[in-house]
Coordinates of N, CA and C and ligand atoms in Angstrom, one line a residue:
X1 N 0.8 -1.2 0.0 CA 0.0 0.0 0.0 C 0.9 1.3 0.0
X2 N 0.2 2.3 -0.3 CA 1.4 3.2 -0.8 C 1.2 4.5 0.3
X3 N 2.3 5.3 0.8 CA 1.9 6.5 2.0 C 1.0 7.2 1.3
X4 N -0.3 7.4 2.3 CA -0.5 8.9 1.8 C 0.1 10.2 1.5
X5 N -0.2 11.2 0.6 CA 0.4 12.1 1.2 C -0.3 13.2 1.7
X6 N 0.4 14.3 2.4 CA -0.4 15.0 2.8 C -1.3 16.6 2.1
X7 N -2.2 16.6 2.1 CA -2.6 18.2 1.2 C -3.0 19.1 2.2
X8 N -2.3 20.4 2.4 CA -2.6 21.2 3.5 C -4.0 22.0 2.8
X9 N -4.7 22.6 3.3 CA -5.8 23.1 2.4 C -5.6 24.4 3.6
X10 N -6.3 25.3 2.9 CA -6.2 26.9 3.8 C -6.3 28.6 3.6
X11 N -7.1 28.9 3.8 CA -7.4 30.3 3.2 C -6.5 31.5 4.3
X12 N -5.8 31.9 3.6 CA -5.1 32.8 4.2 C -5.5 34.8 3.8
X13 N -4.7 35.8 4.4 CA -5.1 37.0 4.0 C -3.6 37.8 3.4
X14 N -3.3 38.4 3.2 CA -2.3 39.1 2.4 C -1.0 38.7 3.5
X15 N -1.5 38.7 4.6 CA -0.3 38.3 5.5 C 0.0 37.4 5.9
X16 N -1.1 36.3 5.1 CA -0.6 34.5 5.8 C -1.6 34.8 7.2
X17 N -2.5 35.4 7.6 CA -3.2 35.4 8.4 C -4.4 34.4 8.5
X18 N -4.8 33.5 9.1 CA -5.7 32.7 8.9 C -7.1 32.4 9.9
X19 N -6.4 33.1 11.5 CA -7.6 32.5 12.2 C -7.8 33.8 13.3
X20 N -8.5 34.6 14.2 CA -8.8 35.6 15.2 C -9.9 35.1 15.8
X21 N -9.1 35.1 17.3 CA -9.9 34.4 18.6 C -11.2 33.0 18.2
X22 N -10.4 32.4 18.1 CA -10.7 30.8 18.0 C -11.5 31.2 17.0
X23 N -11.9 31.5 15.5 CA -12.6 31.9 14.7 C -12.0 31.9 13.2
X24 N -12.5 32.1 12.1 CA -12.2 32.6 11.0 C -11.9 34.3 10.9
X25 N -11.7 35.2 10.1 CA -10.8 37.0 10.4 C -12.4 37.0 9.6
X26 N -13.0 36.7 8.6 CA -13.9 36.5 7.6 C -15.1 36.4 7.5
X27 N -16.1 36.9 7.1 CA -17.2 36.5 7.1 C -18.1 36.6 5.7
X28 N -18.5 35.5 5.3 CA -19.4 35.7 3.8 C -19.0 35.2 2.7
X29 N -17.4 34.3 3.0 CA -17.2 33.5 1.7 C -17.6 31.7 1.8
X30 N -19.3 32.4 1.3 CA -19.7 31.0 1.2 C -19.1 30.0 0.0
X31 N -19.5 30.7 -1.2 CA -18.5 29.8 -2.2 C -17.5 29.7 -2.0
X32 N -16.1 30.1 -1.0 CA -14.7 29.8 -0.7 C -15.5 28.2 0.2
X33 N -16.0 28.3 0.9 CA -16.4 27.4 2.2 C -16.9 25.9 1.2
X34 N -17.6 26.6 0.0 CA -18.3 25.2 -1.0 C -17.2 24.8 -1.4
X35 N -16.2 25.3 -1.9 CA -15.0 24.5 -2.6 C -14.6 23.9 -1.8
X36 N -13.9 24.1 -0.7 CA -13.4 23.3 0.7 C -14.0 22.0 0.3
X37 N -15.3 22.5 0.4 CA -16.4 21.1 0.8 C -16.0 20.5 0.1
X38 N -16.2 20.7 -1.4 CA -16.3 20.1 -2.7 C -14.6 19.4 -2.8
X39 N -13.6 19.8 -2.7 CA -12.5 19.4 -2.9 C -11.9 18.4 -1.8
X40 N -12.4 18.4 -0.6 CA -11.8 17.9 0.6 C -12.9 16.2 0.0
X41 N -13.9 16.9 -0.3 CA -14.9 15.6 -0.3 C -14.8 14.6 -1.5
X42 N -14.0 14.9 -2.4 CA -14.1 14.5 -4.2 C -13.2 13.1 -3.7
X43 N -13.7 12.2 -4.0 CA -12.5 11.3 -4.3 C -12.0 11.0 -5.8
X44 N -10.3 10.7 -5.8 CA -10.4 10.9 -7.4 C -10.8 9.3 -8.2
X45 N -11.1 9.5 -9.1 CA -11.9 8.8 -10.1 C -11.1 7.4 -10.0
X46 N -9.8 7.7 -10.1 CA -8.7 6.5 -10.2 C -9.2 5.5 -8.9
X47 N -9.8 6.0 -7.4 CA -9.6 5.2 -6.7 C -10.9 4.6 -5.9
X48 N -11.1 3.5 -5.5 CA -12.3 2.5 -4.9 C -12.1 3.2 -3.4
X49 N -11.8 4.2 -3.5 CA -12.0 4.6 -2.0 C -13.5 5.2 -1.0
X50 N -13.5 4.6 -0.1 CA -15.4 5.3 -0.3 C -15.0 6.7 0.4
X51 N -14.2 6.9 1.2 CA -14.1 8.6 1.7 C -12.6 9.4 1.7
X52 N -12.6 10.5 1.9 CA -11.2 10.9 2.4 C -11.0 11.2 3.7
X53 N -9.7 11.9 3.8 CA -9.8 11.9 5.5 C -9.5 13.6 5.8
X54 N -9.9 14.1 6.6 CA -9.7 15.5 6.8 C -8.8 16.0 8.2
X55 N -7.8 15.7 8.5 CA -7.3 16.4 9.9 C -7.4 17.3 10.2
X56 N -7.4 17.7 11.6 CA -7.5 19.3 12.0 C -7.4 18.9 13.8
X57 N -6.6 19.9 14.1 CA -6.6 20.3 15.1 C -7.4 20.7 16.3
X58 N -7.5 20.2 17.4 CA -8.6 20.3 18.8 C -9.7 21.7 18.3
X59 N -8.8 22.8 18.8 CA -9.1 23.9 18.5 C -10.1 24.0 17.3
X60 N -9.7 23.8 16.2 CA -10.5 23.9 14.7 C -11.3 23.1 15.1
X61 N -11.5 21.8 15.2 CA -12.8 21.2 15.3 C -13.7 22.0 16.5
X62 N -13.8 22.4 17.7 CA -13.9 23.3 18.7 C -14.9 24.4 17.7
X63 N -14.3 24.9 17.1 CA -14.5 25.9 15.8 C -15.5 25.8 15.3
X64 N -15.9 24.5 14.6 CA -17.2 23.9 14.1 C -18.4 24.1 14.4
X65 N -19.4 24.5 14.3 CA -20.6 24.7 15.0 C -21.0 23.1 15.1
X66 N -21.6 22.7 16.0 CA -21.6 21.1 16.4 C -22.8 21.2 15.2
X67 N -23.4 21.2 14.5 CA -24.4 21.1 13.6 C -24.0 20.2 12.1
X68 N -22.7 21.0 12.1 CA -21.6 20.7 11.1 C -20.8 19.8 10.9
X69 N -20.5 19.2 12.6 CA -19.5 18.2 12.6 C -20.2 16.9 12.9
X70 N -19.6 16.1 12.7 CA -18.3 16.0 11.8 C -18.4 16.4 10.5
X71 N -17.6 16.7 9.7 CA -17.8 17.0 8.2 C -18.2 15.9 7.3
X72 N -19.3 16.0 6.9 CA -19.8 14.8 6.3 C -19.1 14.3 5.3
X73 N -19.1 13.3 5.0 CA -18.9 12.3 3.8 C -17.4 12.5 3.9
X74 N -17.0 12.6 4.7 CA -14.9 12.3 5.2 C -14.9 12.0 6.7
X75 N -13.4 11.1 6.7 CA -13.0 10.9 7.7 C -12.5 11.6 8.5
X76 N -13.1 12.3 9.6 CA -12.7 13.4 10.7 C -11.9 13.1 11.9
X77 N -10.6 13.4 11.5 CA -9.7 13.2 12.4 C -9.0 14.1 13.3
X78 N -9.3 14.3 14.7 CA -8.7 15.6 14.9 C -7.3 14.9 16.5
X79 N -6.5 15.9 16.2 CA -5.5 15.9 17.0 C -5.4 16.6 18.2
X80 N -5.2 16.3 19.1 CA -5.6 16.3 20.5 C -4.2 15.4 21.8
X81 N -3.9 16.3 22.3 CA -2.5 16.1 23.5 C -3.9 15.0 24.4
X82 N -4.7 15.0 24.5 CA -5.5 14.5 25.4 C -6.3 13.1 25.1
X83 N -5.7 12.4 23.8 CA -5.7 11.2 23.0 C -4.7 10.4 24.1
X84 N -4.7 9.4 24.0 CA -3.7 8.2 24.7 C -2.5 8.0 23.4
X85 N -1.7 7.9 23.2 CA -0.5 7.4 22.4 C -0.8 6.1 22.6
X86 N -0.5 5.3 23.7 CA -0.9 4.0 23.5 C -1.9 2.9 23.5
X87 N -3.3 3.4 23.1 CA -4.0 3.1 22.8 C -4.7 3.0 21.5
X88 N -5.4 2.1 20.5 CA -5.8 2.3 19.2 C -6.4 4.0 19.3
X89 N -6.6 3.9 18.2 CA -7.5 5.3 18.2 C -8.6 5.5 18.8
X90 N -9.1 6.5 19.4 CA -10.4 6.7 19.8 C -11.6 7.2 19.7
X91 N -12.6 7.1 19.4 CA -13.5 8.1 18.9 C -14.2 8.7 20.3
X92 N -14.8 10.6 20.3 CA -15.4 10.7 21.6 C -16.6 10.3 22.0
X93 N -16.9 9.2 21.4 CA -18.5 9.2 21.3 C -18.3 7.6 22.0
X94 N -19.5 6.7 22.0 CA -19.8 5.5 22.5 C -19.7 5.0 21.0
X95 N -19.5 5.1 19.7 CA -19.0 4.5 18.7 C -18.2 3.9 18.9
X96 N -18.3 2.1 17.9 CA -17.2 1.5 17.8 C -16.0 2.5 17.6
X97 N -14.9 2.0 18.3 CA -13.5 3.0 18.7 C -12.9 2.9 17.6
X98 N -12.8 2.0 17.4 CA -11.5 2.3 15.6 C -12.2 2.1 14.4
X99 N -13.4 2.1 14.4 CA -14.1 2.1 13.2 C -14.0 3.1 12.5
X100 N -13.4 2.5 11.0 CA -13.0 4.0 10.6 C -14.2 4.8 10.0
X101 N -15.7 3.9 9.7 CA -16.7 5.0 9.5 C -17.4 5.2 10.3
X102 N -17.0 5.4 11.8 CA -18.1 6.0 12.8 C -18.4 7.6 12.4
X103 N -19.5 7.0 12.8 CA -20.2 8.6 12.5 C -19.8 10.0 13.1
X104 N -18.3 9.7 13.7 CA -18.2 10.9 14.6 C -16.6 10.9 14.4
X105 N -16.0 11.6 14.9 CA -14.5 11.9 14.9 C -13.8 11.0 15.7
X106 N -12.8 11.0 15.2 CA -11.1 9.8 15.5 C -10.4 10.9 16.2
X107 N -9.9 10.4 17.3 CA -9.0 11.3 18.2 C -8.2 10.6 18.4
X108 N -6.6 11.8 17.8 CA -5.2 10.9 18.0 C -4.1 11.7 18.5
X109 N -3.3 11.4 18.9 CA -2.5 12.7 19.3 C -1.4 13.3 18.8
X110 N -1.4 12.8 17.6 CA -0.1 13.7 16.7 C -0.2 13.1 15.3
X111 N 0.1 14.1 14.3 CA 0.2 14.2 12.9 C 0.7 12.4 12.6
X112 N 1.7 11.7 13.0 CA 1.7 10.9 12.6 C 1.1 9.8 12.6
X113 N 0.2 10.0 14.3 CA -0.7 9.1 14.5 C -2.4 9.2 13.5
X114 N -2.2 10.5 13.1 CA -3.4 10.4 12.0 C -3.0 10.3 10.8
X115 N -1.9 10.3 10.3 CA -1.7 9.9 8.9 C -1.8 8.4 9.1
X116 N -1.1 7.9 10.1 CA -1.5 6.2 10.0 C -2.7 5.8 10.2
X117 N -3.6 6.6 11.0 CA -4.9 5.8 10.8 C -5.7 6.4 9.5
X118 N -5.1 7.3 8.9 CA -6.2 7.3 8.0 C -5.5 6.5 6.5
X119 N -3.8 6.0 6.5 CA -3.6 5.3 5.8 C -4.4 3.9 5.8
X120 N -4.3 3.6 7.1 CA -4.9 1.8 7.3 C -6.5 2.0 7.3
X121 N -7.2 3.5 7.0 CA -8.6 3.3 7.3 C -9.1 3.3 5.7
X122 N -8.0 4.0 4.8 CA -8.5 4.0 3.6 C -8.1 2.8 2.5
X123 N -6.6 2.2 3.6 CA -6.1 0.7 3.2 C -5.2 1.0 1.3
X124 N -4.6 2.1 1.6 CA -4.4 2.5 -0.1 C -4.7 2.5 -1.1
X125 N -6.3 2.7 -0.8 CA -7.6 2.8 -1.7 C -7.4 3.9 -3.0
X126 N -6.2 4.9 -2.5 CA -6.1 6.3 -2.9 C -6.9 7.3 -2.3
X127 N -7.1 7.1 -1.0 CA -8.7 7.8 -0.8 C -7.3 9.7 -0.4
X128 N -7.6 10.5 -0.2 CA -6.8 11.6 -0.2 C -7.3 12.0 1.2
X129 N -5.8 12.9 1.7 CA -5.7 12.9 3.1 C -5.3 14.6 3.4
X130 N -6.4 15.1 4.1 CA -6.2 16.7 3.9 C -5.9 17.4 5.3
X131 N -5.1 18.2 5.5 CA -4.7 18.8 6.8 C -5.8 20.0 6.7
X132 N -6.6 20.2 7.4 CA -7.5 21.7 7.3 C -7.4 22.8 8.7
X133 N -6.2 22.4 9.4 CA -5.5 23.6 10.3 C -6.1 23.0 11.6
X134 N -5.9 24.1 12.8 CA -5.3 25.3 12.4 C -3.5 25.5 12.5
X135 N -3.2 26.6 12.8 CA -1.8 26.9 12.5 C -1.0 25.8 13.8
X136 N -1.2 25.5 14.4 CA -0.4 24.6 15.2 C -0.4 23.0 14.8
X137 N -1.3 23.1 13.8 CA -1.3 21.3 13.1 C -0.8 22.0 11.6
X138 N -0.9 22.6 11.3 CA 0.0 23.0 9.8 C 1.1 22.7 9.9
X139 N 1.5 23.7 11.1 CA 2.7 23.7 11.5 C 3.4 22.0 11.8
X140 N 3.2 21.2 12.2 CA 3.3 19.9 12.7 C 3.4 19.2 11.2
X141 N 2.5 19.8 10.5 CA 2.2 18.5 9.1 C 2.9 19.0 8.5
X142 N 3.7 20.2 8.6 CA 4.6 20.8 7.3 C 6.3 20.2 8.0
X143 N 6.3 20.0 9.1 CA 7.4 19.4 9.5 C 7.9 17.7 9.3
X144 N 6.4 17.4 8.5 CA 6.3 16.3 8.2 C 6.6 15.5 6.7
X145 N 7.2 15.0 6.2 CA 7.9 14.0 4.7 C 6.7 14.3 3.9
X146 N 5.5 13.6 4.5 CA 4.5 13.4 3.8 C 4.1 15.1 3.4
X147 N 4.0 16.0 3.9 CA 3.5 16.9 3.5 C 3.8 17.7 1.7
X148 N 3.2 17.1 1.0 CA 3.3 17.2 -0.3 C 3.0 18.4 -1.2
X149 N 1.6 19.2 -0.5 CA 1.0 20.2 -1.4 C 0.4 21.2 -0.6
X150 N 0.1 22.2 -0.6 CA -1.0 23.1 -0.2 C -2.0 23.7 -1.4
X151 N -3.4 23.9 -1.1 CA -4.2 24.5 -1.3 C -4.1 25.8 -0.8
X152 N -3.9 26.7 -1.8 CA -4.2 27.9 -0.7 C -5.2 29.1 -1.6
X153 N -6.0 29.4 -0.8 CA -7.1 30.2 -1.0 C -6.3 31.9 -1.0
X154 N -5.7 32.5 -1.9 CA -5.3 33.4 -1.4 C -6.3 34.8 -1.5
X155 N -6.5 35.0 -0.1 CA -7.2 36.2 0.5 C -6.8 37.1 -0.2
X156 N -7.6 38.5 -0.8 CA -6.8 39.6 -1.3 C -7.1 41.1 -0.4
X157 N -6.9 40.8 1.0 CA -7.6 41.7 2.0 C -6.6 41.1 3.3
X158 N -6.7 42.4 4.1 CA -6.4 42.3 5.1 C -7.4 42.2 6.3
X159 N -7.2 41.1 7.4 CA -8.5 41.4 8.5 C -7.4 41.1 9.7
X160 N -8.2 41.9 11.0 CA -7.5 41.2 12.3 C -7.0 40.0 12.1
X161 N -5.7 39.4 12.7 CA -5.7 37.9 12.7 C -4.5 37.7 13.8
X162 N -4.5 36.5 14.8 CA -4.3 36.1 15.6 C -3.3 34.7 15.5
X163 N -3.7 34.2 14.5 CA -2.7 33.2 14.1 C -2.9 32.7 12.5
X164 N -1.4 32.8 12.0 CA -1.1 32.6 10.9 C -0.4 31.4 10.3
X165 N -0.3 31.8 9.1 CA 0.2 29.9 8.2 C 1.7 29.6 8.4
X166 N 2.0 29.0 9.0 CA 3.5 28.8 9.8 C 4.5 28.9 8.2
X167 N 4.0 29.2 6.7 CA 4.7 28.6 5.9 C 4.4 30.2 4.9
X168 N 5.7 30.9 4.5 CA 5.0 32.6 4.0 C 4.9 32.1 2.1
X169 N 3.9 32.1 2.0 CA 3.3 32.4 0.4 C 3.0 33.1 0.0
X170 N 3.4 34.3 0.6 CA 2.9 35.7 0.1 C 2.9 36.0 -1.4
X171 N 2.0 36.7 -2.3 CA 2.9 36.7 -3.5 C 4.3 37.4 -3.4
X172 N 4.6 38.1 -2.8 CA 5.9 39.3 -2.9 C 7.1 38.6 -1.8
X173 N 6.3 37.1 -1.1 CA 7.7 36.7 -0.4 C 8.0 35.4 -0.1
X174 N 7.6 35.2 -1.4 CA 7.9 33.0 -1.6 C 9.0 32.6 -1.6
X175 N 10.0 33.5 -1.4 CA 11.6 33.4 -1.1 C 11.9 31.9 -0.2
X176 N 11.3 32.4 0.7 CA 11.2 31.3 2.3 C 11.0 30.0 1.9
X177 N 9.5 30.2 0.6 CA 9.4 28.9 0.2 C 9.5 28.6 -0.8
X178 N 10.2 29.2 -1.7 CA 11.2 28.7 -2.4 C 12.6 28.0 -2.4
X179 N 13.0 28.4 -1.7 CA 14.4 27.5 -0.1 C 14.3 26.3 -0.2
X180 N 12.6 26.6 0.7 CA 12.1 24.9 1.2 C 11.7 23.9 -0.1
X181 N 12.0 24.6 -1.1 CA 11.4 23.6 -2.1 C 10.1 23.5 -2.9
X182 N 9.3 24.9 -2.6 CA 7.5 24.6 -2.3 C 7.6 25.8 -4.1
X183 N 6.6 24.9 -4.8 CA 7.1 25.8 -5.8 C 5.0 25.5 -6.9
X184 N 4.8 27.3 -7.4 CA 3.6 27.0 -7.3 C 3.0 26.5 -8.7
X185 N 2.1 26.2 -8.4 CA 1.5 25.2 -10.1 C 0.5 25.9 -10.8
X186 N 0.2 25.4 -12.5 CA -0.5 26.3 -13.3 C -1.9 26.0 -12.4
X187 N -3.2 27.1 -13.1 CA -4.1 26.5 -13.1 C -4.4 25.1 -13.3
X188 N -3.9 25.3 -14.5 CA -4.6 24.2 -15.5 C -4.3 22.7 -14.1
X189 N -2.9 22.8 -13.6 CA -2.2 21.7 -12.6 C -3.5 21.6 -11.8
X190 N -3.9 22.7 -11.1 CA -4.8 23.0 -9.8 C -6.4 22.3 -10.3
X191 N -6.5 22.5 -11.6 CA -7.7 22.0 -12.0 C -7.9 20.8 -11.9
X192 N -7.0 20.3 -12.8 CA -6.6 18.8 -12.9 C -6.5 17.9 -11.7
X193 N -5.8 18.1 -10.5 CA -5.7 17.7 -9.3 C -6.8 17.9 -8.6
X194 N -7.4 18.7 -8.4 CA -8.8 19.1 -7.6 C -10.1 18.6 -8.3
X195 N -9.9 18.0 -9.6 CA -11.2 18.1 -10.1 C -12.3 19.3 -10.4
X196 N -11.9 20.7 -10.5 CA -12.4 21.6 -10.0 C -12.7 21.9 -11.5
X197 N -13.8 22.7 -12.1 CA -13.8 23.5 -13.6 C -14.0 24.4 -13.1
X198 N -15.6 24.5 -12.7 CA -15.8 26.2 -12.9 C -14.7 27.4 -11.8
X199 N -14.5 26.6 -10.7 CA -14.1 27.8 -9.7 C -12.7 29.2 -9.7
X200 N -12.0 27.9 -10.8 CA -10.7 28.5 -10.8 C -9.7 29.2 -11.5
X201 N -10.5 30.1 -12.5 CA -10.6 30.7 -13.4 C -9.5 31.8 -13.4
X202 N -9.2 32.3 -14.6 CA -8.0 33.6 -14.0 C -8.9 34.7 -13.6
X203 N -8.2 35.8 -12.8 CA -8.6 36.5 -12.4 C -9.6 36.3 -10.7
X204 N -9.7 35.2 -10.5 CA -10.2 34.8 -9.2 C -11.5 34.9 -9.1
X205 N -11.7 35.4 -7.9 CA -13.6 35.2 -7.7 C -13.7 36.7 -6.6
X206 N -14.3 37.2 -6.4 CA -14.9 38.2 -5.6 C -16.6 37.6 -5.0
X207 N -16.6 37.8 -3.6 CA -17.6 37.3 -2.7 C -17.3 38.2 -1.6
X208 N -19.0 38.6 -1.3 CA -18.9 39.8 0.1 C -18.4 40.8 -0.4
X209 N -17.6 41.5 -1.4 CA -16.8 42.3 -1.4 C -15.2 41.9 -1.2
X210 N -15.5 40.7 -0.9 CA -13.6 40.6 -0.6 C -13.2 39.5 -2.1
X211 N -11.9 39.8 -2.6 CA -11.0 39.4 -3.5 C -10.5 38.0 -3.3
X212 N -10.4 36.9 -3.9 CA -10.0 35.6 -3.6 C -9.5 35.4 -5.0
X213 N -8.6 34.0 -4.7 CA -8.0 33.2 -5.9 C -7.4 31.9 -5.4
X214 N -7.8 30.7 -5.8 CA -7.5 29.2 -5.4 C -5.8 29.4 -5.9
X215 N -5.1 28.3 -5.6 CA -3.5 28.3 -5.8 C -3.2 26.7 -5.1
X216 N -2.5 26.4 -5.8 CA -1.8 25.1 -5.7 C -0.6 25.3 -5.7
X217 N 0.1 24.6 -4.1 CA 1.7 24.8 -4.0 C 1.9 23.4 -3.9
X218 N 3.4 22.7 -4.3 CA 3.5 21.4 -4.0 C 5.2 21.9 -3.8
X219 N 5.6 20.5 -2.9 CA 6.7 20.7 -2.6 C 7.8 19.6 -3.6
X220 N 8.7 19.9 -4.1 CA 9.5 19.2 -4.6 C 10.3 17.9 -4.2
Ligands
NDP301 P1 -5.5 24.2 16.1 O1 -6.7 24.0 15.4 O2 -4.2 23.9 15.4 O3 -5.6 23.2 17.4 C1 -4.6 23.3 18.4 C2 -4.8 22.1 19.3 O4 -4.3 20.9 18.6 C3 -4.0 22.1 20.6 O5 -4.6 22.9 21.6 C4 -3.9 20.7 20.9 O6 -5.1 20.2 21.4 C5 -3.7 20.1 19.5 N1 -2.2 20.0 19.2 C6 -1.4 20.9 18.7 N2 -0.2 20.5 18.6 C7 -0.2 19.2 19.0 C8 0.8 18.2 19.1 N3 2.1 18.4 18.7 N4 0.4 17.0 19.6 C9 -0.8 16.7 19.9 N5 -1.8 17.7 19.9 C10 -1.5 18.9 19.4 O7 -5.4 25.6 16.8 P2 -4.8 27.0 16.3 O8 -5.1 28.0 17.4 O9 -3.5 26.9 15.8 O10 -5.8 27.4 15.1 C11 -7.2 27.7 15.3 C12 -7.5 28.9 14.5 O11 -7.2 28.7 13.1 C13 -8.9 29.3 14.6 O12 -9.0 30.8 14.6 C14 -9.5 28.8 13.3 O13 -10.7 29.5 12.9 C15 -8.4 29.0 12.4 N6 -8.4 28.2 11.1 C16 -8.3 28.9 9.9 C17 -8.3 28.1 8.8 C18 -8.2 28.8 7.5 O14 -8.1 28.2 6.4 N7 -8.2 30.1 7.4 C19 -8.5 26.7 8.8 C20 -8.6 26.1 10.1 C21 -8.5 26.9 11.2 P3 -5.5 20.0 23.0 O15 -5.4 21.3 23.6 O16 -6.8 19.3 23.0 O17 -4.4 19.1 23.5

């Protein structure tokens, strides 16, 4: 079976800013929030996989209005110092514990331990394996081999923000990540890998008033 790898997904603002007081800086980009959906959720054509897997951090799940969660039709995995290391995985619910499709979230306690369970839960189906923050699990997955690509939503605005993308993609300062290797791809790349048509067009999208544009970074 083959490693997953990892896809950071993440809407940032001119400054790599991403999240203020346990929250999004943003308000009103519902088609940014549909793509998420749509892309996190897509399995690709090539693979017999029935879901993907979504990581995220205590906090971020916290974030979710419980209405929402778990995020439907993927495997919700969140990371948590308050998981057992030596114990299989756990889910918080009275759900079978390692089942990988309980209806509720898998609690593990570090980036490694959820790439492995969502390798053995998708069994190298191809099912795809996405990091959706916040900045203290970016940070963790980007220190990690597997971390292959980012999604990034680049914000064309500035809002309050409290914590940012541990990795600078600014347009004017990809220096940093260009060093590290991280180098960014055509459209046409971003389309092709996402499955995506209509969204990602040149010139971006405008919603609420605020400026957006999808972007595909992969690392070398
Ligand atoms: P995170 O969502 O990254 O969660 C942090 C928690 O993860 C910690 O409190 C801890 O949980 C657990 N954790 C962190 N590191 C480790 C580790 N090494 N081992 C085990 N567990 C660990 O929190 P952030 O504050 O960084 O990010 C949240 C913010 O990001 C919010 O404002 C949110 O809205 C925003 N956000 C923005 C996104 C965007 O695309 N713009 C996407 C996602 C979130 P515990 O305390 O339980 O032990």
């Amino acid at each position: 079976m083959t490693a997953p790898e990892l896809t950071l997904i993440v809407a940032a603002t001119r400054s790599m800013g991403i999240g203020f007081q346990g929250t999004m800086p943003w308000k009103g980009l519902k088609r940014e929030m549909q793509y998420f959906a749509r892309v996190t959720t897509r399995v690709p054509a090539s693979s017999q996989a029935p879901q993907n897997a979504v990581i995220m951090g205590r906090k971020t799940w916290d974030s979710i209005p419980p209405k929402f969660r778990p995020l439907k039709n993927r495997l919700n995995i969140v990371i948590t110092r308050s998981a057992t290391p030596s114990h299989p995985p756990s889910s918080s619910s009275s759900a079978p514990s390692s089942s990988p499709s309980a209806s509720t979230e898998i609690r593990v306690p570090s980036v490694e331990a959820a790439l492995q369970y969502a390798h053995e839960a998708s069994a190298g189906t191809g099912a795809r394996v996405f990091v959706m923050g916040g900045a203290q699990i970016y940070e963790a997955a980007l220190r990690h081999p597997a971390a292959k690509r980012v999604l990034l939503t680049r914000i064309d605005a500035e809002f309050d923000c409290d914590v940012f993308f541990p990795l600078d993609l600014r347009a004017d300062g990809s220096e940093e990540a260009a060093a590290k290797g991280w180098r960014k791809r055509s459209r046409e790349e971003l389309k092709r890998w996402t499955g995506e048509e209509e969204e990602v067009e040149e010139g971006g999208q405008e919603e609420a008033g605020i400026k957006y544009e999808f972007e595909m970074w992969e690392r070398e």
